[in-house]
Structure formats: C-alpha cells, structure tokens
Coordinates of C-alpha atoms in Angstrom, one line a residue:
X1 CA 76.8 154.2 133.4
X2 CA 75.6 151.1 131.2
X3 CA 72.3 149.6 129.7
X4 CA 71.9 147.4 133.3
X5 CA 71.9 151.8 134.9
X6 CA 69.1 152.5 132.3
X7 CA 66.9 149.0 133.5
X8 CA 67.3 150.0 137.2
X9 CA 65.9 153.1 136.4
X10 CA 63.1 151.6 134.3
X11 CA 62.6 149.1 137.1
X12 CA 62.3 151.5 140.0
X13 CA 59.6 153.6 138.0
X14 CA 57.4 150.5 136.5
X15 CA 58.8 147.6 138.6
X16 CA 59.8 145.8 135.0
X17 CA 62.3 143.5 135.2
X18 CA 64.4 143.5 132.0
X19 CA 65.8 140.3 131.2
X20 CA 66.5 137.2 128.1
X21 CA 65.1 138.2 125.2
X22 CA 63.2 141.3 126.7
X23 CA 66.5 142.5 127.5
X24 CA 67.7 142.2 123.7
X25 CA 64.4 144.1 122.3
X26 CA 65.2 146.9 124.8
X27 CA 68.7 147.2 123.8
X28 CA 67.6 147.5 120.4
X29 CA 65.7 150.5 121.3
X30 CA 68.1 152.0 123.1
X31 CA 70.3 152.4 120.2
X32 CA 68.2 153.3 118.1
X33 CA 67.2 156.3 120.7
X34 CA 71.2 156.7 121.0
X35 CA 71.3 157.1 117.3
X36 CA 68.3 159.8 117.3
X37 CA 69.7 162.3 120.1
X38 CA 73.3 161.7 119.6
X39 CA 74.2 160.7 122.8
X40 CA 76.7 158.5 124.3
X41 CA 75.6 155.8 126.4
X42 CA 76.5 157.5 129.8
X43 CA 75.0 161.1 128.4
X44 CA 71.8 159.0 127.6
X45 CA 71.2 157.3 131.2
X46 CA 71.6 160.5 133.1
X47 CA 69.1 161.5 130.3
X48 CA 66.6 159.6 131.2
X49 CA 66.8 159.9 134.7
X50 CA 66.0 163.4 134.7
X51 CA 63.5 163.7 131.6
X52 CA 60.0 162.3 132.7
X53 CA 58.8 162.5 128.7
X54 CA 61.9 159.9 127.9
X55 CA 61.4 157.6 130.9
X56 CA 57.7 157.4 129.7
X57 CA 58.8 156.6 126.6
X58 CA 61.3 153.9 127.5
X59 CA 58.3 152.8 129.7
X60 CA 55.5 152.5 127.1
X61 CA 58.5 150.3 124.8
X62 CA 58.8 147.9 127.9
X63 CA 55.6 147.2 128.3
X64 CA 54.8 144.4 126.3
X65 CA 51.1 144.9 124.4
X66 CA 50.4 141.1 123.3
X67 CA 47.2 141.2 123.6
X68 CA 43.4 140.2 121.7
X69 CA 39.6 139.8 122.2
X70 CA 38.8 137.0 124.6
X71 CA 41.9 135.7 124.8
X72 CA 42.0 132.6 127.3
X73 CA 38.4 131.5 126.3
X74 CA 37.9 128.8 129.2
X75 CA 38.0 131.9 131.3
X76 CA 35.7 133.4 130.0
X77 CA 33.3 130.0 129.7
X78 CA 33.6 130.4 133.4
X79 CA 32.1 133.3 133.8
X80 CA 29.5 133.2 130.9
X81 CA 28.0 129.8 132.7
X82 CA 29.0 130.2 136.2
X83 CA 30.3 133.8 137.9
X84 CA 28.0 136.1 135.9
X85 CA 24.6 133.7 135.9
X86 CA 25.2 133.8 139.8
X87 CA 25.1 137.8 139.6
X88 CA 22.3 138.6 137.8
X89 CA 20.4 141.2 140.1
X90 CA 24.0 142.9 140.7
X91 CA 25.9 145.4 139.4
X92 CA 29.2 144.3 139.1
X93 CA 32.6 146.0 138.8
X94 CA 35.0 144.7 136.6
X95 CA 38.8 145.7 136.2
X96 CA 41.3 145.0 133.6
X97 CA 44.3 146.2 135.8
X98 CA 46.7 145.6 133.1
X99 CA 44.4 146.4 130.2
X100 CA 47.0 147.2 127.4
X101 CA 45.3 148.2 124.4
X102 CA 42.0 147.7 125.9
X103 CA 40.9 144.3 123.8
X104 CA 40.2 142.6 127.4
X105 CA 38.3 145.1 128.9
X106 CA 36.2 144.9 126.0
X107 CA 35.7 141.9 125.9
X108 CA 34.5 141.4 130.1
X109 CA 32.2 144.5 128.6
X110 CA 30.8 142.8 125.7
X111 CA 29.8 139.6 127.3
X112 CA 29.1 141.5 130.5
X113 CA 25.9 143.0 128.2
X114 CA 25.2 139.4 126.1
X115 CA 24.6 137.8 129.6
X116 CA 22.3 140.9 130.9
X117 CA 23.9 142.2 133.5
X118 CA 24.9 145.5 134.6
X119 CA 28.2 145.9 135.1
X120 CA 30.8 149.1 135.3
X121 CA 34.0 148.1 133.2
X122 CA 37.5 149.7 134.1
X123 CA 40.6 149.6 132.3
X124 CA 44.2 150.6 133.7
X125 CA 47.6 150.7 132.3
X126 CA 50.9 152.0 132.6
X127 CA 51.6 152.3 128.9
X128 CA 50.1 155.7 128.2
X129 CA 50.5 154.5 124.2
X130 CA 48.2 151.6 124.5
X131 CA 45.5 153.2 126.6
X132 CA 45.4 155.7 123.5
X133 CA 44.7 153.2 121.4
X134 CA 42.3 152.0 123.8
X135 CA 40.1 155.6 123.7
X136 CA 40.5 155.1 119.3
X137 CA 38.8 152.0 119.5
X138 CA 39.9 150.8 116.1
X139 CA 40.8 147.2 115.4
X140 CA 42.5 145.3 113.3
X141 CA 42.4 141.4 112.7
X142 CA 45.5 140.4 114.7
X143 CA 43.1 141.4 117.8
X144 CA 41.1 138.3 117.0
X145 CA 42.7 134.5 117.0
X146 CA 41.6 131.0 117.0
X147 CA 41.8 131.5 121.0
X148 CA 38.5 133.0 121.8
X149 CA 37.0 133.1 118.3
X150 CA 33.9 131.2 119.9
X151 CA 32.9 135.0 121.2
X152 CA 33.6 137.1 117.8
X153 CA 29.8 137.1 117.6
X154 CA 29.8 139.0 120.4
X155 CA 32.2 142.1 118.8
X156 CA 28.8 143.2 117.1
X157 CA 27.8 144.6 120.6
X158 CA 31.0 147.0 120.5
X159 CA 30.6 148.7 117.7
X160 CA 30.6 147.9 114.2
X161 CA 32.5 144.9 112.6
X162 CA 33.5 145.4 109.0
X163 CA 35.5 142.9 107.3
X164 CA 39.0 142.6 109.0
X165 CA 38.1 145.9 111.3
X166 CA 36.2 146.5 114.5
X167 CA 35.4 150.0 114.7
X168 CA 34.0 150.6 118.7
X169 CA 31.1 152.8 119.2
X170 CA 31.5 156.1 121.3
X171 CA 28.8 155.1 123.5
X172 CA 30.7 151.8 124.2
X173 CA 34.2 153.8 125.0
X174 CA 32.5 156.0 127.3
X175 CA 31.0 153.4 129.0
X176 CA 34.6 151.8 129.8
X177 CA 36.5 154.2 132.6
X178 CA 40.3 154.2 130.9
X179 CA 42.9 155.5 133.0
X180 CA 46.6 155.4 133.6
X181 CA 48.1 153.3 136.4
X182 CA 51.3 152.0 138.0
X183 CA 50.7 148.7 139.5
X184 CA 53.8 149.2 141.0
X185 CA 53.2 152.3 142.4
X186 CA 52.6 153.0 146.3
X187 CA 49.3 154.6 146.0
X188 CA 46.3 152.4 146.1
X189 CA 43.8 152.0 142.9
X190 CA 41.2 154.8 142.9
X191 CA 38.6 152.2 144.2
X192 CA 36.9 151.9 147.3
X193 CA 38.2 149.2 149.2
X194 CA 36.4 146.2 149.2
X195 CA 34.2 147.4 146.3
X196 CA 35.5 145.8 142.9
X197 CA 34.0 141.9 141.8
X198 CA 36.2 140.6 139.5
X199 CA 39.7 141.5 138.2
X200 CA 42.0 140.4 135.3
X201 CA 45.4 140.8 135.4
X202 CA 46.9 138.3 133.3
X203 CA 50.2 138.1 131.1
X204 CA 52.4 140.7 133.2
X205 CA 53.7 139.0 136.4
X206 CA 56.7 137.5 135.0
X207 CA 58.1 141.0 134.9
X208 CA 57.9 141.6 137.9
X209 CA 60.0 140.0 141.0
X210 CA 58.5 138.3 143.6
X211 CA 58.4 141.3 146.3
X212 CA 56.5 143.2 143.3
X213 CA 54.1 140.3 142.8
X214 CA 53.6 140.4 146.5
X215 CA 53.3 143.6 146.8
X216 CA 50.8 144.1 143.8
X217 CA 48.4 141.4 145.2
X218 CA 48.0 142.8 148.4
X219 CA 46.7 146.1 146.9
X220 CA 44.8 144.2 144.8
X221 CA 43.3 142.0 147.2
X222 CA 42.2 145.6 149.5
X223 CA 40.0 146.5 145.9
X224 CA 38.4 142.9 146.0
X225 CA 34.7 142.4 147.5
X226 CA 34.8 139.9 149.5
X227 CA 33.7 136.7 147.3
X228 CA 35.1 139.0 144.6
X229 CA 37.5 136.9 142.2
X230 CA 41.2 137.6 140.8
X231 CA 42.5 136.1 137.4
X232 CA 45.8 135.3 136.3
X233 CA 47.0 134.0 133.2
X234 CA 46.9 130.2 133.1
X235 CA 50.5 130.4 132.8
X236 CA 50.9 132.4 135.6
X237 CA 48.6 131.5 138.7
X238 CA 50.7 128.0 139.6
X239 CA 53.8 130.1 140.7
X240 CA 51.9 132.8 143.0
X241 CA 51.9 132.4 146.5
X242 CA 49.6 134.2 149.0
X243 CA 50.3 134.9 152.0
X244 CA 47.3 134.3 154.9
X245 CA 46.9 138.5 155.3
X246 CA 45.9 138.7 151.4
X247 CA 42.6 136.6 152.2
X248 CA 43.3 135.3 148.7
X249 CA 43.1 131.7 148.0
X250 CA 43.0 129.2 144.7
X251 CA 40.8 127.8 143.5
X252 CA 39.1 126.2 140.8
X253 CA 36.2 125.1 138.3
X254 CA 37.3 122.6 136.3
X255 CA 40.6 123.4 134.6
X256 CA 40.3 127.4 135.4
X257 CA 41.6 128.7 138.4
X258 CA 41.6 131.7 139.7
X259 CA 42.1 133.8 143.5
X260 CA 39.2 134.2 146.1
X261 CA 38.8 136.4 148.1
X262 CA 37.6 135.3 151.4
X263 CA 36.0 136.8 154.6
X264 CA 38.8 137.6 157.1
X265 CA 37.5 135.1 159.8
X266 CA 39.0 135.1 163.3
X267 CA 37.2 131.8 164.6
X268 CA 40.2 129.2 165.3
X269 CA 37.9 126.5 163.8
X270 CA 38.4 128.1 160.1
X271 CA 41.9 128.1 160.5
X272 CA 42.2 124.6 161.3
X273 CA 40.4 123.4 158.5
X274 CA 43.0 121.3 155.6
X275 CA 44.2 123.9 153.0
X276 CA 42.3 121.6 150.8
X277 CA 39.1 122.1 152.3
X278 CA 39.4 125.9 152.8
X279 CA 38.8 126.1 149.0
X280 CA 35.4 124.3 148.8
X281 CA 34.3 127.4 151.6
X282 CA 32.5 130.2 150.2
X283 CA 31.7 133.2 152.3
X284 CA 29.3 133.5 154.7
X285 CA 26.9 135.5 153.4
X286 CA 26.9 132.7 150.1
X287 CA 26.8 129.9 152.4
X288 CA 23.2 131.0 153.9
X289 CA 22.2 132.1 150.9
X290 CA 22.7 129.3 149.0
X291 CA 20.6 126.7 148.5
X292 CA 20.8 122.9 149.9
X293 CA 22.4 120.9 147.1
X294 CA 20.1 118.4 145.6
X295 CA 20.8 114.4 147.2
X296 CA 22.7 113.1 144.9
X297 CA 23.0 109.0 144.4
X298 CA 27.2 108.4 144.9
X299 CA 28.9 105.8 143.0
X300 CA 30.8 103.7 145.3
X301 CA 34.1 104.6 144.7
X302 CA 37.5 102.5 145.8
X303 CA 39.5 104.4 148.6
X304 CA 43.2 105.6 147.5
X305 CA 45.9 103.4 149.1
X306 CA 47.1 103.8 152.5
X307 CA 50.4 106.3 152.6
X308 CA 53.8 104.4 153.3
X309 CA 56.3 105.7 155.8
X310 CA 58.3 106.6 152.8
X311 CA 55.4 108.9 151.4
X312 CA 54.7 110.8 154.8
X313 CA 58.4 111.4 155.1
X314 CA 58.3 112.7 151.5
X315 CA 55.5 115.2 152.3
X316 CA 56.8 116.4 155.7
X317 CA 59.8 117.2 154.0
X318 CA 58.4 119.0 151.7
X319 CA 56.0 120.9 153.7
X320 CA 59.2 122.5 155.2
X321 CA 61.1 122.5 152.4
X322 CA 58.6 125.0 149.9
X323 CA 57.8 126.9 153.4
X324 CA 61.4 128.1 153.6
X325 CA 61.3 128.5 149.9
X326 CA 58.4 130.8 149.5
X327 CA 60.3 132.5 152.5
X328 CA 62.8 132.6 150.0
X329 CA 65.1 131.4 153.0
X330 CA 67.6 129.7 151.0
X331 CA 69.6 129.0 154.1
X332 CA 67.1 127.2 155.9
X333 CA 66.4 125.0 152.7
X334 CA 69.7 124.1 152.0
X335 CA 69.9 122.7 155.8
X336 CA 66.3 121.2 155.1
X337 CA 67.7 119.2 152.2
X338 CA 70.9 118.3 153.4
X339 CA 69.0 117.0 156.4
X340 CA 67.3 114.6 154.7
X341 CA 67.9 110.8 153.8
X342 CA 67.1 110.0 150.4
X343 CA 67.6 105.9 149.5
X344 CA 68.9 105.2 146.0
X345 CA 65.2 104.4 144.9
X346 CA 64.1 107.6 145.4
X347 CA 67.4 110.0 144.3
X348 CA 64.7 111.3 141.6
X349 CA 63.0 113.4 144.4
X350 CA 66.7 114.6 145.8
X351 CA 67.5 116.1 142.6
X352 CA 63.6 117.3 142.1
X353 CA 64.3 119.2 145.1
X354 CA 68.0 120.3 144.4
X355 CA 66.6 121.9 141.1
X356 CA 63.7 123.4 143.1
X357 CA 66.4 125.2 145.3
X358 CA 68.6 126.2 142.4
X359 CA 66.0 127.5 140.5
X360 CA 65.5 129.9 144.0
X361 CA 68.7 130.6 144.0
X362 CA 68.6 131.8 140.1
X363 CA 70.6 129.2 138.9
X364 CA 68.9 128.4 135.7
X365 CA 71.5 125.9 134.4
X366 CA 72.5 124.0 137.3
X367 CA 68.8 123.8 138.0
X368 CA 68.2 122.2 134.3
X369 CA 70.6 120.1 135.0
X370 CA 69.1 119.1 138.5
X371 CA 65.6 117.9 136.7
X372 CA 67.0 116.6 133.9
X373 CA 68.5 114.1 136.3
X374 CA 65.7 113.5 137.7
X375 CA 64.1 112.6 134.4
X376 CA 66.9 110.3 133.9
X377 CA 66.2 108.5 136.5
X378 CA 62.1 108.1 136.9
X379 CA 61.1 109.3 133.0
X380 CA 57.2 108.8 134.5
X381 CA 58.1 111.7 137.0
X382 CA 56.1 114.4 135.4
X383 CA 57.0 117.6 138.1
X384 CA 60.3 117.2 137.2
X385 CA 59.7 117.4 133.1
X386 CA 57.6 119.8 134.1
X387 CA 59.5 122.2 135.6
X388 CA 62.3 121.6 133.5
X389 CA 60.1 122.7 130.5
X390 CA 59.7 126.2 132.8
X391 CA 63.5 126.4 133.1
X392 CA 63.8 125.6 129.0
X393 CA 61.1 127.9 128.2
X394 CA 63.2 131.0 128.8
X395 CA 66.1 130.7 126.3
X396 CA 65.8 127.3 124.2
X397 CA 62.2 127.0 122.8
X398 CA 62.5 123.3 121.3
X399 CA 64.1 121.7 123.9
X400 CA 61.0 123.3 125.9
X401 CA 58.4 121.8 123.9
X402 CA 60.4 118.2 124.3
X403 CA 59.9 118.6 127.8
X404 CA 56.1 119.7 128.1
X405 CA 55.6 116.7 125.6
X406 CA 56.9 114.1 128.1
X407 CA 55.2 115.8 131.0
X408 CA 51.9 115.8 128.6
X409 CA 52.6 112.1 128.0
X410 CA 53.3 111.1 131.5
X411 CA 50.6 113.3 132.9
X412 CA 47.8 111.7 131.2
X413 CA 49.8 108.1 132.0
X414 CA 49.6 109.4 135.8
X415 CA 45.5 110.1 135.4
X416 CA 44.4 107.4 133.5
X417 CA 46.1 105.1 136.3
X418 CA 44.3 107.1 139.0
X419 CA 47.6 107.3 140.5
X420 CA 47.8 110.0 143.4
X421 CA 51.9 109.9 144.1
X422 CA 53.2 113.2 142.9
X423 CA 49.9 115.0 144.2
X424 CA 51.8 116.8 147.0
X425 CA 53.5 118.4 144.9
X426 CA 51.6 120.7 143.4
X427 CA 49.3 122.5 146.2
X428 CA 46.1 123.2 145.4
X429 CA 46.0 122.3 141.8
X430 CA 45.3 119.5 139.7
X431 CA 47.3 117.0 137.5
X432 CA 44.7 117.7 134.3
X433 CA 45.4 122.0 135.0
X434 CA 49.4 120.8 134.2
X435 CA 48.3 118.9 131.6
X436 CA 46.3 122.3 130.3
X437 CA 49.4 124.1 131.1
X438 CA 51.5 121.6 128.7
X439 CA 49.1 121.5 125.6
X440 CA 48.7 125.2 126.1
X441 CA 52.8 125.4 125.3
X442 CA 53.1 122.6 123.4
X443 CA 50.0 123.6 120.7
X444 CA 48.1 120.8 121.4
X445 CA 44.3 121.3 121.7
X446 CA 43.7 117.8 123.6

C-alpha cells in the first residue's frame, strides 16, 4: 500500500484527481492523520477503505473551497443585462453544482432578486464541511475581492452587512435548497430532466479526467432546459469538448462564453450548417418568438484575403488532427502528423502540433519543449505561447506569466492588424477571449 493506493481510492469515490501541488497538500494531511491514529502507512489505506467517516474526511480536504461573492464579474454582467432581462415573466432555476461554501449560490440569488425575477436557487456539493458553512451563513471579508466588488451593494439583500462580516438572513438560507452531491456519482441530479435554466459549475474540472468531464456534462446537459445555459470558469471552458449527443454547444457574448443547450433537431439541413453558424441559432421556440432585428445601416467592410493552398492544407490537417485528439486516438494522430509535409517556413506549426500530441500523451516536458520551439521560431505565433503558458502554469509560475505576457503582446499585435491566420486554431472562440484568458493570469486588467 502507498499514498498513490489512498488517491485511487479518493478518486474512485469523488472522481478527484490528485496531482502537482494538490498532491503535496494531500500528503501533508495524510501525515498529519498518520500522526493522529498511529498508524502506518499500509494500516491507514486499508483504513480508509473501509471507514466511510474517514473517506469523507479525506474527501471534504480534497475538495478545494476557493471560493467568494460574485466572483468572475463579466459573468455575471451577462446575466444582469442580457440572460435574466430576457426572463422576466419566468421563474427560473438556478444551480450552483459545485457550490462550496455557498458564496456563488448566493450571489445568482441576490442578483436573481435585484433584477426582479423569481427564481429557485440550488446549491450542491460534495464537501459535506463547506455545505455546513453554507447553512451558517456567516461571512468574513476574504469572501469579497476586487473581482466582483461592483455587486457588494447587493450583499444587503442577503442579510445583514456589518463591517468586515456578512451575516445571511434565515429567510434567505431557506430560500436556497443545499444539499449534498457527487458529481461524479452515477445517479442523476434530483431534477427533472430538462427543467433547470442556468447552471454554474466553475473552478473544479481540472480535477477531474477527461472521461469524468465527459461524463459529468452529459448529466448535466439531461438537467438543462432546452435554451438553458451551462457556465464554466473562464479558465476552464476553452479545453471542454462536446460531443454532438450533449446538445451543448459554445458560445458567446462578447468575451463570456458559456454552453447552450440546443433543441435535439433531426432535420439534415441543421446538421449541415458550419459549426460557426450553429452558434448564432437559438431554439425554435426563441426564433418565433423573437422579434425581427431592427435594419441596421452596414459599414462597408473590406473582405478577409483569399486562403492559399498552404492555409487549406493547414486546416484540413488540423481538422483531422484535433478529431483524433479529442478521440484521444493517439495512434491515429501520430500517423496524421507523420503524414504530413511541413516546408522549413512553416516547421513552427509542426512543432505546434508535436506539443499538441505530447501534451495528449501526458508528456508535459517534452511538450514545453515542443512550443517553446515553436516560439523560437515565429515569436508572433501566439497558440503556441499560449499553450506553453498552460504547460508552465502547473509547476513553474514565473516562467508562466513570461509566456501569457508574450501571448498578451502578440495577441493584441494579431487584432490590431485584423490578421485572421491562427483563427483555426482555436474553434469557436475568439482571439480577444485568449487575450481575457492571459490578463486574467498575468494580473493585468487591460
């Protein structure tokens, strides 16, 4: 028995992935539990293997609780001026599925009431600890920061504010329904499919693996209305991929995107329609209910360049290429890859892609390696700073911030020069929502 025997149970009952620096926080406890029952390491896993009270304990340690009121503000700008306005003779259901100590279920409550609506506001967790201190409803000043301290007006309609303490009403606790769940559990939610508007579930899915995030979507997506929405952390949404069954696609407003749920259509014509276009769809009941857009006067604009040959080879490439990837058919993309020609003025996009499938492959240092000789070669190739920033960002903090720096700086190079090059590389989303994602990690504010 070991530590790694202890995570695999952890993991099959949570679906947590210990690792880095979670890993070294864990061990600590562990000791210190070691130290407290006088056990041996190989005493202690068989230990908590068998003692439910101890694996909840472990549990509720593992679950990280960072957490505070309104945190992610452009979020919640969306839905003050866009998703709630649109709702205002509903009554909406709104889920915090990963809720922790309940600051932003609170908060979807609070400005649930400042925009008049009526709305029923859940709140789920696995960390029975956290929901406790959900149901005391006492806070302290850490659960407010710069991020989101546009709403603190707004933590008057809780309860009552005093000084560096937010004390939440009863009436306001019992309107929240708190309750304990696994989102890695088999069972569904205790919702009616199809019957739940809006849900936040941000700041957990890198601990989980990729099955797990698979797996927890689809049950999500069964609670979702269709129409209904699905929010990740900005940090987190670029990496999740849906599959077609889901009926979740991106999209955004702006810099803030989030999952739609769409109708499950079975016409061929919606299937055929660019993945592009399928995000400016709504569903069909918002379609005819809707009204016609005003006629707007259209400032001529200049059409993009025509694509080479080179940059159609590049994209049918790479269509194939990230299709066996998010397969996770590493097989199939090494013989993708080694099919291809790459001439010596484009080796920056061979090594993009050879860190791409090293980074699949777990392979965190070759893969570092991979775009940083990619950088080497273009320095104005922002994917590639990009993405080595995400490889950086999980051990060696300043060498991360370099690289979301450059990206920054060659990202607003790329915009300002309405260039359009790198654009197949990144989906659905925008160049300015990487440029969020880099002044988020770097500290910059613009």
């Amino acid at each position: 028995m070991s530590l790694e025997a202890i995570f695999s149970v952890l993991q099959s009952h949570s679906g947590l992935i210990i690792n880095n620096a979670h890993k070294l926080f864990m061990e600590s406890i562990i000791k210190e539990r070691l130290e407290s029952l006088g056990m041996s390491i190989d005493d202690y896993a068989e230990y908590v293997n068998a003692n439910q009270e101890e694996l909840k304990l472990l549990t509720d340690e593992a679950a990280i609780n960072e957490t505070y009121f309104f945190r992610e503000e452009q979020q919640f700008d969306f839905l003050k001026e866009h998703f709630f306005p649109a709702r205002l003779n509903e009554r909406l259901s709104l889920w915090s599925a990963a809720c922790s100590t309940g600051e932003e279920a609170l908060s979807l409550y609070a400005l649930a009431r400042h925009c008049g609506l009526q709305a029923d506001v859940y709140a789920s967790d696995i960390d029975t600890g956290a929901l406790a201190k959900l149901k005391a409803g006492v806070y302290v000043q850490n659960s407010l920061r710069v991020d989101g301290k546009k709403y603190a007006p707004l933590l008057n309609l809780l309860g009552t504010k005093e000084q560096d303490k937010l004390t939440v009403a009863e009436e306001t606790l019992k309107a929240i329904k708190i309750f304990y769940y696994s989102l890695s559990s088999p069972e569904l939610p205790p919702f009616p499919n199809e019957s739940v508007d809006l849900i936040f579930i941000r700041n957990v899915f890198i601990y989980f693996s990729p099955q797990m995030r698979h797996n927890i979507l689809a049950k999500l997506s069964k609670s979702l209305k269709t129409g209904g929405l699905l929010f990740l952390s900005v940090n987190e949404i670029a990496s999740i991929d849906c599959t077609p069954d889901m009926l979740l696609e991106k999209e955004h407003t702006g810099t803030v995107y989030y999952l739609k749920k769409r109708a499950a259509v079975s016409s061929p014509a919606f299937s055929l329609l660019p993945k592009a276009e399928t995000s400016r769809i709504a569903s069909t009941q918002e379609r005819i209910s809707a009204p016609p857009p005003p006629q707007e006067v259209k400032k001529p604009q200049l059409s993009p360049p025509p694509r080479s040959k080179k940059d159609e080879g590049l994209e049918t490439f790479y269509a194939n290429f990230s299709a066996a990837l998010e397969k996770h058919d590493v097989a199939q993309a090494e013989k993708i890859l080694g099919d291809m020609y790459f001439p010596p003025h484009n080796m920056e996009f061979k090594y993009y892609f050879l860190g791409l499938l090293a980074t699949e492959k777990q392979q965190g240092a070759e893969a570092a390696d991979c775009f940083t000789k990619s950088t080497l070669l273009n320095k104005e190739f922002w994917p590639a700073w990009f993405q080595l920033g995400m490889i950086q960002r999980q051990e060696q903090n300043e060498k991360a911030l370099q690289a979301f720096s450059s990206c920054a700086k060659a990202i607003e190079s790329y915009v300002q020069n309405g260039k359009t090059c790198y654009n197949f590389l990144i989906s659905q989303f925008s160049p300015e929502y990487f440029l969020l994602l880099c002044r988020n990690y770097t500290g910059r504010q613009g």
